[in-house]
Amino acid sequence: MDQIVEKGAVLEQSGMYSEKDGLMLQMDIIAGAAENKIDGNSRSSEWGPEAADAMCNEVQDYPVVRGLRMGDLIGATPKEVICKVMLEEKLFETWTYGRTVLLGDACHKMSPSGGLGAQTAMGDAVVLANYINTLTTVESEEVEKALKAYRDERYPIDKDGVKTSAAMFSIIKQGLVGKIARLILGHMPRWLWFEIRARSVRCRPQISFLPLAEDKCQIKALHQPSLEKTRPKNMTVGI
């Protein structure tokens, strides 16, 4: 979705992710597919092996790259690793309880449409590690204080990510919402589109107890409280 689409275009969202073990993960959301609802009685039939087979049949002719279609990838994939998962969007308010803490999808599930799921999860991990690294005691009070600082720093950023992903997903929805979203997108100035996309790369947290990576991005990074608060005194804070 890094290109401006023409007015009236039929939109389909596709994402492909490469796993370290060689598996290829494909996410296809065909306009209107997300409108389907399931109840408790149909959960097994909608999300079991048969449903995965039906999903594969529906997208097998979908072009991936020139000369290659989804069916080629599906055919080369072991059947036992193919599954169908449910799309959920949710931002939880409670991230910590005592010494227990959540990060990533456990506390903020977002649509893959924005491409922010893994990015925000890694950001959570970096900030959480920064605060945990400064602990000098295992007393519950200090641990809970560190976990609260992590939640306070990441919550507004991840909340924005959830909203951005939901907005991107609205583009491929059916009904009035989808039509309005596509109309707006079709007439959106290019500079505004890039400004929206730039928001997704402004948050680039770094680990405070390791040498900082050189920031070569032209877009200025957001202020990172955990880097400032937890950076060892003998190490430079500036990025």
Short mmCIF file of C-alpha atoms in Angstrom, two decimals, residues 16-26:
data_model
loop_
_atom_site.label_atom_id
_atom_site.label_comp_id
_atom_site.label_asym_id
_atom_site.label_seq_id
_atom_site.Cartn_x
_atom_site.Cartn_y
_atom_site.Cartn_z
CA MET A 16 4.28 -11.55 2.49
CA TYR A 17 6.65 -12.38 5.32
CA SER A 18 9.69 -14.65 5.27
CA GLU A 19 10.34 -16.79 8.32
CA LYS A 20 13.82 -17.90 9.43
CA ASP A 21 12.97 -21.56 8.87
CA GLY A 22 12.19 -20.90 5.22
CA LEU A 23 8.41 -20.72 5.53
CA MET A 24 6.56 -17.99 3.67
CA LEU A 25 3.61 -16.34 5.35
CA GLN A 26 1.00 -14.73 3.09
#
